[in-house]
Amino acid sequence: MEAQVRAEENQAPDSARILILDYGSQYTRLIARRVREAGVYSEIHPYDMATEALAAFGASGIILSGGPESVGGDDSPAVADAVIDAGVPLLGICYGMQALAAKLGGAVESSSHREFGHAEVDIAADDSLLGSVASAGRPLKVWMSHGDRVETLPQGFEAIAASRNAPLAGMADYERRYFGLQFHPEVTHTENGQRIIERFVHDICGCPSDWTPRNIIADHIERVRAEVGSQRVLLGLSGGVDSSVVAALLHEAIGDQLICVFVDNGLLRLNEADQVMATFGEHLGVNVVRVDAEQEFLDALKGEADPEVKRKIIGRKFIEVFDREAERLEGVEWLAQGTIYPDVIESAGSDTGKAHVIKSHHNVGGLPERMKLKLVEPLRDLFKDEVRQIGRELGLPQELVGRHPFPGPGLGVRILGEVRKEYADLLRRADDIFIGELREQGLYDDVSQAFAVFLPVKSVGVMGDGRRYDYVVALRAVETVDFMTARWARLPYEFLDRVSNRIINEVPGISRVSYDISTKPPATIEWE
Ligand code: XMP
């Protein structure tokens, strides 16, 4: 009896769950993330998910995402009967609202005015979704991204929001508990967007907040144990947040069945290899095998300038090295990786294949088709902040958990064009000065990610009486919550001045420093 009670407690994440149907929006994952931030488990499935699977999911509510299509077309993705038949609250966002309106007999038209970016909407003060989200009489600042708009509401609906370009920017049918929003509450630019999501999942769908870091860990430990049984797992440890958390999680799940391999590929930050070895020996008590593969990686990258090809080469090399190590270790059957949700989205477009490919991330896109090891990726459905939370919960030190993300291909995508050891050495020193100063001045935690980029172009300078003709580095620092959108960090001029002077004075071979002021989108965070 007691065991049963405990089992039920552990099943809390399954007790309430939100289904997100993906119509191809770049923001679909954000919806999932926001729902989970509200403490409710959520999963994303394609909008045309099989009827039986939808019924078996047992959703407490369904959110229909945005998408790039137009509702009017012959092949336009529609709302399935099964969604309506589920009898649970629905929230359509942007395309999801239009598709829902069309399904229920409303009219959707192409608007002559495409609305993209910041907008203001007036909201119905007594609405159960939006009411009280903005103070009385004040418009709500929202993020819009649409061409079409709802012109006539379906029967049973009333308008709950209006913008200048979309008089029907929100709709509600209180009896059936169906809602539609033309704007994106999941995007941080929408004021109190999280509050809107919370009201939907908690108040309207009745889901409690029980998707907590402890539950996430318990759930993942159980899944890992079921997956790998008593077999041994090899983990590629990079020293970044993701693989460190995987190490801690696997350590807790399978103890000494875990063996970590740390590959020094020559594309790491200054002294990183030594630090990783020390940290893991000290903090985790895990056996870490260090492999020096710098020359192997540099040889493989020689002469290659194309970013995507470089990523694939680095990914392939990693796997080759791991395979080789695994063969030397007895009975290793699995390769663990710190792949997280955003890696998956940006590689495959999305899990459900409904969005467009942006970049292939090495730890997803570069895997050879016939790999000798089976893959275990316990963080594959988690966002970065969830990964950090569970890292803390697992007892990892803050300086490790709070570390800025570092891409799998490392300096390979921060040296523009061909990768050479000479360039990597210069970049490491410049980057170390920049990051060291950020820490020193207490600015490190104010930015989400910061690094230096090596530009293989030479620029003229004077130093003392001499002329210099040396390379250029760019500094990049961004603020972001989700790494899908980012703004460049407004670092103090005096700080940038100091970093620039130090780099030019202390790193012979670099004669000029610039600061990157590009926003994502359209620029990405990394330069390649
Ligand atoms: P972008 O450049 O796509 O970066 O705006 C978003 C976040 O992803 C990281 N990033 C990568 N991580 N392998 C990784 O593991 C990669 O190939 C890769 N490319 C970018 C980037 O550092 C940022 O945090």
Coordinates of C-alpha atoms and ligand atoms in Angstrom, one line a residue:
M1 CA 0.0 0.0 0.0
E2 CA 2.7 2.4 1.0
A3 CA 4.7 1.5 -2.2
Q4 CA 1.6 2.3 -4.2
V5 CA 1.2 5.7 -2.6
R6 CA 4.8 6.5 -3.3
A7 CA 4.5 5.3 -6.9
E8 CA 1.5 7.6 -7.3
E9 CA 3.4 10.5 -5.9
N10 CA 6.1 9.9 -8.5
Q11 CA 3.6 9.8 -11.2
A12 CA 2.7 13.4 -10.6
P13 CA 4.0 14.6 -13.9
D14 CA 1.6 12.3 -15.7
S15 CA -1.4 13.4 -13.8
A16 CA -1.9 16.6 -15.8
R17 CA -0.5 17.2 -19.2
I18 CA -0.9 19.7 -21.9
L19 CA -0.7 18.6 -25.6
I20 CA 0.8 21.1 -28.0
L21 CA -0.1 20.6 -31.6
D22 CA 2.6 21.9 -33.9
Y23 CA 1.6 23.8 -37.0
G24 CA 5.2 24.7 -37.8
S25 CA 5.9 27.8 -35.8
Q26 CA 9.5 28.6 -34.8
Y27 CA 8.0 29.3 -31.4
T28 CA 6.3 26.0 -30.7
R29 CA 9.0 24.9 -28.3
L30 CA 8.6 28.1 -26.4
I31 CA 5.0 27.2 -25.8
A32 CA 6.1 23.9 -24.3
R33 CA 8.7 25.6 -22.2
R34 CA 6.3 28.2 -20.9
V35 CA 3.8 25.5 -20.0
R36 CA 6.5 23.6 -18.1
E37 CA 7.6 26.8 -16.4
A38 CA 4.1 27.0 -15.1
G39 CA 4.8 23.6 -13.5
V40 CA 2.8 21.5 -16.0
Y41 CA 4.2 18.7 -18.1
S42 CA 3.7 19.3 -21.9
E43 CA 4.6 17.5 -25.1
I44 CA 4.7 18.6 -28.7
H45 CA 3.1 16.5 -31.4
P46 CA 2.3 17.2 -35.1
Y47 CA -1.0 18.8 -35.7
D48 CA -2.0 15.7 -37.7
M49 CA -1.1 13.3 -34.9
A50 CA -3.0 10.0 -35.1
T51 CA -6.5 10.0 -33.5
E52 CA -5.7 7.1 -31.3
A53 CA -2.5 8.6 -30.1
L54 CA -4.3 11.9 -29.3
A55 CA -6.9 10.0 -27.3
A56 CA -4.3 8.0 -25.5
F57 CA -2.3 11.1 -24.6
G58 CA -5.0 12.1 -22.2
A59 CA -4.5 15.9 -22.4
S60 CA -6.0 18.2 -19.8
G61 CA -5.9 20.9 -22.5
I62 CA -4.6 21.4 -26.0
I63 CA -2.7 24.3 -27.4
L64 CA -2.6 24.8 -31.2
S65 CA 0.6 26.5 -32.2
G66 CA 1.3 29.2 -34.8
G67 CA 2.5 28.3 -38.3
P68 CA 3.8 29.7 -41.6
E69 CA 0.8 28.6 -43.7
S70 CA -2.4 30.4 -44.8
V71 CA -5.7 29.0 -43.6
G72 CA -7.4 29.3 -47.0
G73 CA -5.1 27.0 -49.1
D74 CA -6.1 23.5 -50.4
D75 CA -3.4 21.8 -48.3
S76 CA -3.6 24.1 -45.3
P77 CA -3.2 22.2 -42.0
A78 CA -6.6 22.1 -40.3
V79 CA -7.9 21.3 -36.9
A80 CA -8.7 17.5 -36.7
D81 CA -12.1 16.4 -35.5
A82 CA -10.3 14.4 -32.7
V83 CA -9.1 17.7 -31.2
I84 CA -12.7 19.0 -30.9
D85 CA -13.9 15.6 -29.8
A86 CA -11.3 15.5 -26.9
G87 CA -13.7 17.8 -25.0
V88 CA -10.9 19.7 -23.2
P89 CA -10.1 23.4 -23.2
L90 CA -8.4 24.6 -26.4
L91 CA -6.1 27.6 -27.0
G92 CA -5.2 28.5 -30.6
I93 CA -2.3 30.8 -31.0
C94 CA -1.9 32.9 -34.2
Y95 CA -2.3 30.3 -37.0
G96 CA -3.8 28.0 -34.4
M97 CA -6.5 30.6 -33.7
Q98 CA -7.2 31.1 -37.4
A99 CA -7.4 27.3 -38.0
L100 CA -9.7 26.9 -35.0
A101 CA -12.0 29.8 -36.2
A102 CA -12.1 28.3 -39.7
K103 CA -12.9 24.8 -38.3
L104 CA -15.8 26.1 -36.3
G105 CA -17.4 28.2 -39.0
G106 CA -15.7 31.6 -38.7
A107 CA -14.1 33.5 -41.6
V108 CA -10.4 34.1 -42.0
E109 CA -9.0 36.5 -44.6
S110 CA -5.6 37.5 -45.8
S111 CA -5.0 40.9 -44.3
S112 CA -3.6 43.5 -46.6
H113 CA -1.4 44.6 -43.7
R114 CA 1.1 42.0 -42.5
E115 CA 1.7 42.6 -38.8
F116 CA 5.1 41.7 -37.4
G117 CA 6.7 42.8 -34.2
H118 CA 5.4 44.9 -31.2
A119 CA 1.8 45.8 -31.1
E120 CA -0.8 46.9 -28.5
V121 CA -4.1 45.2 -27.9
D122 CA -7.1 46.3 -25.8
I123 CA -8.4 43.4 -23.8
A124 CA -11.7 42.5 -22.2
A125 CA -11.2 43.2 -18.5
D126 CA -13.5 40.4 -17.3
D127 CA -12.1 37.6 -19.5
S128 CA -10.9 34.5 -17.7
L129 CA -7.8 34.3 -19.9
L130 CA -6.7 37.9 -20.4
G131 CA -8.7 39.9 -17.8
S132 CA -6.4 41.4 -15.1
V133 CA -3.3 40.6 -17.2
A134 CA -2.9 44.3 -18.0
S135 CA -4.1 47.0 -15.6
A136 CA -7.5 48.3 -16.2
G137 CA -7.9 50.5 -19.3
R138 CA -4.3 50.1 -20.4
P139 CA -3.5 48.2 -23.6
L140 CA -1.3 45.1 -23.4
K141 CA 2.0 45.1 -25.2
V142 CA 2.2 42.0 -27.4
W143 CA 4.2 40.3 -30.1
M144 CA 2.5 39.8 -33.4
S145 CA 3.6 37.8 -36.4
H146 CA 0.8 37.2 -38.9
G147 CA -0.5 37.9 -42.4
D148 CA -4.0 36.4 -42.1
R149 CA -6.6 37.4 -39.5
V150 CA -10.0 36.3 -38.3
E151 CA -12.8 38.4 -39.8
T152 CA -15.9 36.7 -38.5
L153 CA -16.1 34.8 -35.2
P154 CA -17.6 31.3 -35.2
Q155 CA -20.9 30.9 -33.4
G156 CA -20.6 31.0 -29.6
F157 CA -17.5 33.1 -29.5
E158 CA -16.9 36.7 -28.4
A159 CA -14.0 39.0 -29.0
I160 CA -11.6 39.4 -26.0
A161 CA -8.8 41.4 -27.6
A162 CA -8.5 44.0 -30.4
S163 CA -5.4 45.6 -32.1
R164 CA -5.4 48.3 -34.7
N165 CA -4.7 45.8 -37.5
A166 CA -6.7 42.9 -36.1
P167 CA -10.1 43.9 -34.5
L168 CA -10.5 40.3 -33.6
A169 CA -7.1 39.7 -32.0
G170 CA -8.6 37.3 -29.3
M171 CA -11.7 35.2 -29.0
A172 CA -13.4 33.0 -26.4
D173 CA -16.2 30.5 -26.2
Y174 CA -16.6 30.2 -22.4
E175 CA -19.1 27.3 -22.6
R176 CA -16.8 25.0 -24.6
R177 CA -13.7 26.6 -23.0
Y178 CA -12.1 27.4 -26.4
F179 CA -9.8 30.4 -26.8
G180 CA -7.8 32.0 -29.6
L181 CA -5.1 34.7 -29.5
Q182 CA -3.7 36.4 -32.6
F183 CA -0.6 37.4 -30.7
H184 CA 2.1 35.1 -29.2
P185 CA 1.9 34.9 -25.4
E186 CA 4.9 32.5 -25.4
V187 CA 7.3 35.1 -26.6
T188 CA 9.0 37.2 -23.9
H189 CA 8.2 40.4 -25.8
T190 CA 4.5 39.9 -24.9
E191 CA 3.9 41.6 -21.6
N192 CA 2.8 39.1 -18.9
G193 CA 2.7 36.4 -21.5
Q194 CA 3.7 33.8 -18.9
R195 CA 0.7 34.9 -16.8
I196 CA -1.6 34.2 -19.8
I197 CA -0.2 30.7 -20.2
E198 CA -0.6 30.1 -16.5
R199 CA -4.2 31.2 -16.5
F200 CA -4.9 28.8 -19.4
V201 CA -3.2 25.8 -17.9
H202 CA -4.0 26.3 -14.2
D203 CA -7.4 28.2 -14.2
I204 CA -9.0 27.0 -17.4
C205 CA -7.5 23.5 -17.7
G206 CA -7.3 22.9 -14.0
C207 CA -3.7 21.5 -14.0
P208 CA -1.8 21.7 -10.7
S209 CA 1.9 22.8 -10.7
D210 CA 3.6 19.5 -10.2
W211 CA 6.3 19.4 -12.9
T212 CA 9.2 20.3 -10.6
P213 CA 12.9 19.7 -10.9
R214 CA 12.7 16.7 -8.5
N215 CA 10.0 15.2 -10.6
I216 CA 11.9 15.8 -13.8
I217 CA 14.9 14.0 -12.3
A218 CA 12.9 11.1 -10.9
D219 CA 11.2 10.7 -14.3
H220 CA 14.5 10.8 -16.2
I221 CA 16.3 8.5 -13.9
E222 CA 13.6 5.9 -14.3
R223 CA 13.6 6.3 -18.1
V224 CA 17.4 5.9 -18.2
R225 CA 17.4 2.8 -16.0
A226 CA 14.7 1.2 -18.2
E227 CA 16.6 2.1 -21.4
V228 CA 20.1 1.0 -20.5
G229 CA 19.5 -1.7 -18.0
S230 CA 22.8 -3.1 -16.7
Q231 CA 24.9 -2.1 -19.7
R232 CA 27.7 0.4 -19.6
V233 CA 27.4 4.0 -20.9
L234 CA 30.1 6.1 -22.3
L235 CA 29.6 9.9 -21.9
G236 CA 31.3 12.5 -24.0
L237 CA 32.1 15.1 -21.4
S238 CA 32.7 18.6 -22.7
G239 CA 32.8 20.5 -19.4
G240 CA 29.8 22.5 -20.6
V241 CA 26.5 22.7 -18.6
D242 CA 24.7 20.1 -20.7
S243 CA 27.1 17.3 -20.6
S244 CA 28.0 18.0 -16.9
V245 CA 24.3 17.7 -16.0
V246 CA 24.1 14.5 -18.0
A247 CA 27.1 13.2 -16.1
A248 CA 25.4 14.0 -12.7
L249 CA 22.1 12.6 -13.8
L250 CA 23.6 9.3 -15.2
H251 CA 25.8 9.0 -12.1
E252 CA 22.7 9.1 -10.0
A253 CA 20.8 6.8 -12.3
I254 CA 23.4 4.1 -13.0
G255 CA 26.4 4.8 -10.8
D256 CA 29.6 3.2 -12.0
Q257 CA 28.1 1.9 -15.2
L258 CA 29.0 5.4 -16.4
I259 CA 32.4 6.1 -17.9
C260 CA 33.2 9.7 -19.0
V261 CA 35.5 10.5 -21.9
F262 CA 36.8 14.0 -22.3
V263 CA 38.2 14.8 -25.8
D264 CA 40.7 17.6 -26.0
N265 CA 40.0 18.5 -29.6
G266 CA 42.1 21.6 -29.8
L267 CA 39.0 23.7 -30.1
L268 CA 38.5 24.4 -26.4
R269 CA 38.9 27.5 -24.3
L270 CA 42.1 28.4 -22.5
N271 CA 43.1 25.8 -19.8
E272 CA 39.6 24.2 -20.2
A273 CA 40.9 20.6 -20.5
D274 CA 42.7 20.9 -17.1
Q275 CA 39.8 22.5 -15.4
V276 CA 37.3 19.9 -16.6
M277 CA 39.5 17.1 -15.3
A278 CA 39.9 18.8 -11.9
T279 CA 36.2 19.7 -11.6
F280 CA 35.0 16.2 -12.3
G281 CA 37.5 14.4 -10.2
E282 CA 36.7 16.8 -7.4
H283 CA 33.0 17.4 -7.6
L284 CA 31.5 14.3 -9.1
G285 CA 33.9 11.5 -8.2
V286 CA 33.6 10.2 -11.7
N287 CA 36.2 8.4 -13.7
V288 CA 37.1 10.6 -16.6
V289 CA 39.4 9.4 -19.4
R290 CA 41.2 12.2 -21.2
V291 CA 42.0 11.8 -24.9
D292 CA 44.3 14.2 -26.6
A293 CA 43.0 14.4 -30.2
E294 CA 44.0 18.0 -31.1
Q295 CA 46.1 17.0 -34.1
E296 CA 43.5 14.6 -35.4
F297 CA 40.8 17.2 -35.4
L298 CA 43.0 19.9 -37.0
D299 CA 44.1 17.5 -39.7
A300 CA 40.5 16.6 -40.5
L301 CA 39.5 20.3 -40.7
K302 CA 42.5 21.3 -42.8
G303 CA 41.5 23.4 -45.8
E304 CA 37.8 23.4 -45.0
A305 CA 36.0 26.8 -44.8
D306 CA 32.3 25.9 -45.0
P307 CA 30.6 26.2 -41.6
E308 CA 28.2 23.3 -42.1
V309 CA 30.9 21.0 -43.4
K310 CA 33.2 21.9 -40.5
R311 CA 30.3 21.1 -38.0
K312 CA 29.8 17.7 -39.7
I313 CA 33.6 17.0 -39.6
I314 CA 33.8 17.8 -35.9
G315 CA 30.7 15.8 -35.1
R316 CA 32.1 12.8 -37.1
K317 CA 35.5 13.0 -35.4
F318 CA 33.9 13.0 -32.0
I319 CA 32.0 9.9 -32.7
E320 CA 35.1 8.2 -34.2
V321 CA 37.1 9.0 -31.1
F322 CA 34.3 7.8 -28.8
D323 CA 33.9 4.6 -30.8
R324 CA 37.6 4.0 -30.6
E325 CA 37.6 4.6 -26.8
A326 CA 34.5 2.5 -26.3
E327 CA 36.2 -0.5 -28.1
R328 CA 39.1 -0.3 -25.6
L329 CA 36.6 -0.3 -22.7
E330 CA 34.9 -3.5 -21.8
G331 CA 31.2 -3.9 -22.7
V332 CA 30.2 -0.4 -23.5
E333 CA 27.0 -0.4 -25.5
W334 CA 25.7 3.2 -25.1
L335 CA 26.9 6.7 -26.0
A336 CA 25.3 9.4 -23.8
Q337 CA 25.1 13.0 -25.1
G338 CA 24.0 16.3 -23.7
T339 CA 21.7 17.1 -26.5
I340 CA 18.9 19.5 -25.3
Y341 CA 15.7 20.7 -26.9
P342 CA 17.0 23.7 -28.7
D343 CA 19.7 21.6 -30.4
V344 CA 16.9 19.3 -31.6
I345 CA 14.7 22.1 -32.9
E346 CA 17.3 23.9 -34.7
S347 CA 18.7 20.8 -36.4
A348 CA 15.5 19.0 -37.5
G349 CA 13.4 22.1 -37.7
S350 CA 11.4 20.5 -35.0
D351 CA 10.8 17.0 -33.6
T352 CA 7.6 16.9 -35.5
G353 CA 9.2 18.0 -38.8
K354 CA 6.9 21.0 -39.3
A355 CA 9.3 23.9 -39.1
H356 CA 12.3 24.8 -41.3
V357 CA 15.9 23.8 -40.8
I358 CA 18.2 26.5 -39.5
K359 CA 21.5 25.0 -38.6
S360 CA 22.8 21.4 -38.1
H361 CA 24.1 21.1 -34.6
H362 CA 26.9 18.6 -34.5
N363 CA 25.5 16.5 -31.7
V364 CA 22.4 15.8 -33.7
G365 CA 23.0 16.4 -37.4
G366 CA 26.5 15.0 -37.8
L367 CA 26.0 11.4 -36.5
P368 CA 27.1 8.8 -39.0
E369 CA 24.2 6.7 -40.1
R370 CA 25.6 3.4 -38.9
M371 CA 26.9 4.1 -35.5
K372 CA 28.4 1.4 -33.4
L373 CA 27.0 2.7 -30.1
K374 CA 23.3 3.2 -29.2
L375 CA 22.5 6.7 -28.2
V376 CA 21.1 7.9 -24.9
E377 CA 20.2 11.6 -24.6
P378 CA 18.5 12.1 -21.3
L379 CA 18.1 15.9 -21.7
R380 CA 16.7 15.8 -25.2
D381 CA 13.3 17.2 -24.2
L382 CA 14.6 19.8 -21.7
F383 CA 15.2 23.5 -22.2
K384 CA 18.4 25.1 -20.9
D385 CA 16.9 26.6 -17.8
E386 CA 15.4 23.2 -16.9
V387 CA 18.8 21.6 -17.4
R388 CA 20.3 24.2 -15.1
Q389 CA 17.6 23.7 -12.5
I390 CA 18.1 20.0 -12.4
G391 CA 21.9 20.5 -12.3
R392 CA 21.5 22.5 -9.1
E393 CA 19.1 20.0 -7.7
L394 CA 21.6 17.3 -8.4
G395 CA 24.2 19.3 -6.4
L396 CA 26.4 20.6 -9.1
P397 CA 28.3 23.8 -8.1
Q398 CA 26.9 27.1 -9.3
E399 CA 30.0 28.2 -11.2
L400 CA 29.5 25.1 -13.4
V401 CA 25.7 25.2 -13.7
G402 CA 25.8 29.0 -14.4
R403 CA 28.4 28.7 -17.1
H404 CA 27.5 30.2 -20.4
P405 CA 26.7 27.7 -23.1
F406 CA 29.6 26.6 -25.4
P407 CA 28.8 25.1 -28.7
G408 CA 29.8 21.4 -29.4
P409 CA 32.0 22.4 -32.3
G410 CA 33.7 24.9 -30.0
L411 CA 36.2 27.3 -31.5
G412 CA 35.6 25.5 -34.8
V413 CA 32.6 27.8 -35.4
R414 CA 34.2 30.8 -33.8
I415 CA 37.2 30.8 -36.2
L416 CA 35.6 32.0 -39.4
G417 CA 36.6 29.9 -42.4
E418 CA 39.5 27.5 -42.2
V419 CA 40.5 26.4 -38.7
R420 CA 44.3 26.6 -37.9
K421 CA 46.1 26.1 -34.6
E422 CA 47.6 29.5 -34.8
Y423 CA 44.2 31.1 -35.0
A424 CA 42.8 28.9 -32.2
D425 CA 45.7 29.9 -29.9
L426 CA 45.1 33.6 -30.6
L427 CA 41.4 33.3 -30.1
R428 CA 41.8 31.4 -26.8
R429 CA 43.9 34.2 -25.4
A430 CA 41.5 37.0 -26.5
D431 CA 38.5 35.1 -25.3
D432 CA 40.1 34.4 -21.9
I433 CA 40.8 38.1 -21.4
F434 CA 37.2 39.0 -22.3
I435 CA 35.6 36.3 -20.1
G436 CA 38.0 37.0 -17.2
E437 CA 37.2 40.7 -17.3
L438 CA 33.4 39.9 -17.3
R439 CA 33.9 37.8 -14.2
E440 CA 36.2 40.3 -12.6
Q441 CA 33.7 43.2 -13.2
G442 CA 30.7 41.2 -12.0
L443 CA 29.2 41.2 -15.4
Y444 CA 29.4 37.5 -16.3
D445 CA 26.0 36.6 -15.0
D446 CA 24.3 39.7 -16.5
V447 CA 24.9 38.3 -20.0
S448 CA 23.6 35.0 -21.2
Q449 CA 26.5 34.2 -23.5
A450 CA 29.8 36.0 -24.3
F451 CA 32.8 35.0 -26.4
A452 CA 35.3 36.2 -28.9
V453 CA 35.3 35.4 -32.6
F454 CA 38.4 35.2 -34.8
L455 CA 38.3 36.9 -38.2
P456 CA 41.0 35.7 -40.6
V457 CA 41.5 39.2 -42.1
K458 CA 44.4 41.5 -41.3
S459 CA 44.1 45.1 -40.4
V460 CA 46.6 47.9 -40.1
G461 CA 47.5 49.5 -36.8
V462 CA 50.3 51.4 -35.1
M463 CA 51.9 50.4 -31.8
G464 CA 54.7 52.6 -30.5
D465 CA 56.6 53.7 -33.6
G466 CA 55.9 50.5 -35.4
R467 CA 53.3 49.5 -37.9
R468 CA 51.2 46.4 -37.2
Y469 CA 49.3 44.4 -39.7
D470 CA 47.5 41.7 -37.7
Y471 CA 44.3 39.8 -37.2
V472 CA 40.9 41.1 -35.9
V473 CA 38.7 39.6 -33.2
A474 CA 35.1 40.5 -32.6
L475 CA 33.5 40.3 -29.2
R476 CA 30.0 39.0 -28.9
A477 CA 27.8 39.3 -25.7
V478 CA 24.1 38.6 -25.8
E479 CA 21.2 38.7 -23.4
T480 CA 18.5 36.1 -24.0
V481 CA 16.1 33.9 -22.1
D482 CA 15.7 31.1 -24.6
F483 CA 18.6 31.5 -27.1
M484 CA 16.0 31.6 -29.9
T485 CA 15.9 35.4 -29.8
A486 CA 18.7 37.5 -28.4
R487 CA 19.7 41.1 -28.0
W488 CA 23.3 42.3 -27.9
A489 CA 24.4 43.2 -24.4
R490 CA 24.8 46.9 -23.6
L491 CA 28.2 46.4 -21.9
P492 CA 29.6 49.7 -20.5
Y493 CA 32.0 51.5 -22.9
E494 CA 34.7 51.7 -20.2
F495 CA 34.5 47.9 -19.9
L496 CA 34.8 47.3 -23.7
D497 CA 37.6 49.9 -23.8
R498 CA 39.5 48.0 -21.2
V499 CA 39.0 44.6 -22.8
S500 CA 40.0 45.9 -26.2
N501 CA 43.2 47.5 -24.8
R502 CA 44.2 44.4 -23.0
I503 CA 43.7 42.2 -26.0
I504 CA 45.6 44.4 -28.4
N505 CA 48.4 44.9 -25.9
E506 CA 48.6 41.4 -24.5
V507 CA 48.0 39.2 -27.6
P508 CA 50.6 39.7 -30.3
G509 CA 49.0 38.9 -33.6
I510 CA 45.8 40.8 -32.9
S511 CA 45.6 44.4 -33.9
R512 CA 41.9 45.3 -33.8
V513 CA 38.9 44.5 -31.7
S514 CA 35.3 45.1 -32.7
Y515 CA 32.0 44.6 -30.8
D516 CA 29.1 42.8 -32.4
I517 CA 25.8 44.7 -32.3
S518 CA 23.6 42.3 -34.2
T519 CA 20.3 41.1 -32.9
K520 CA 19.0 37.5 -33.3
P521 CA 17.0 37.2 -35.5
P522 CA 18.1 37.8 -38.1
A523 CA 21.7 37.2 -37.0
T524 CA 22.5 34.0 -35.0
I525 CA 24.4 34.1 -31.8
E526 CA 27.4 32.3 -33.2
W527 CA 29.0 33.7 -36.3
E528 CA 28.9 30.4 -38.1
Ligands
XMP1 P1 22.8 30.3 -32.7 O1 24.2 30.6 -33.2 O2 22.1 29.2 -33.5 O3 23.1 29.7 -31.2 O4 22.0 31.5 -32.5 C1 22.1 29.4 -30.3 C2 22.8 28.7 -29.2 O5 23.3 27.4 -29.6 C3 24.7 27.3 -29.5 N1 25.2 26.6 -30.7 C4 25.5 25.3 -30.7 N2 25.6 24.3 -29.7 N3 26.4 22.8 -31.3 C5 26.0 23.1 -30.0 O6 26.1 22.2 -29.2 C6 26.4 23.6 -32.3 O7 26.8 23.3 -33.4 C7 25.9 25.0 -32.0 N4 25.8 26.1 -32.7 C8 25.3 27.1 -31.9 C9 25.2 28.7 -29.4 O8 26.4 28.8 -28.7 C10 24.0 29.4 -28.7 O9 24.1 29.2 -27.3

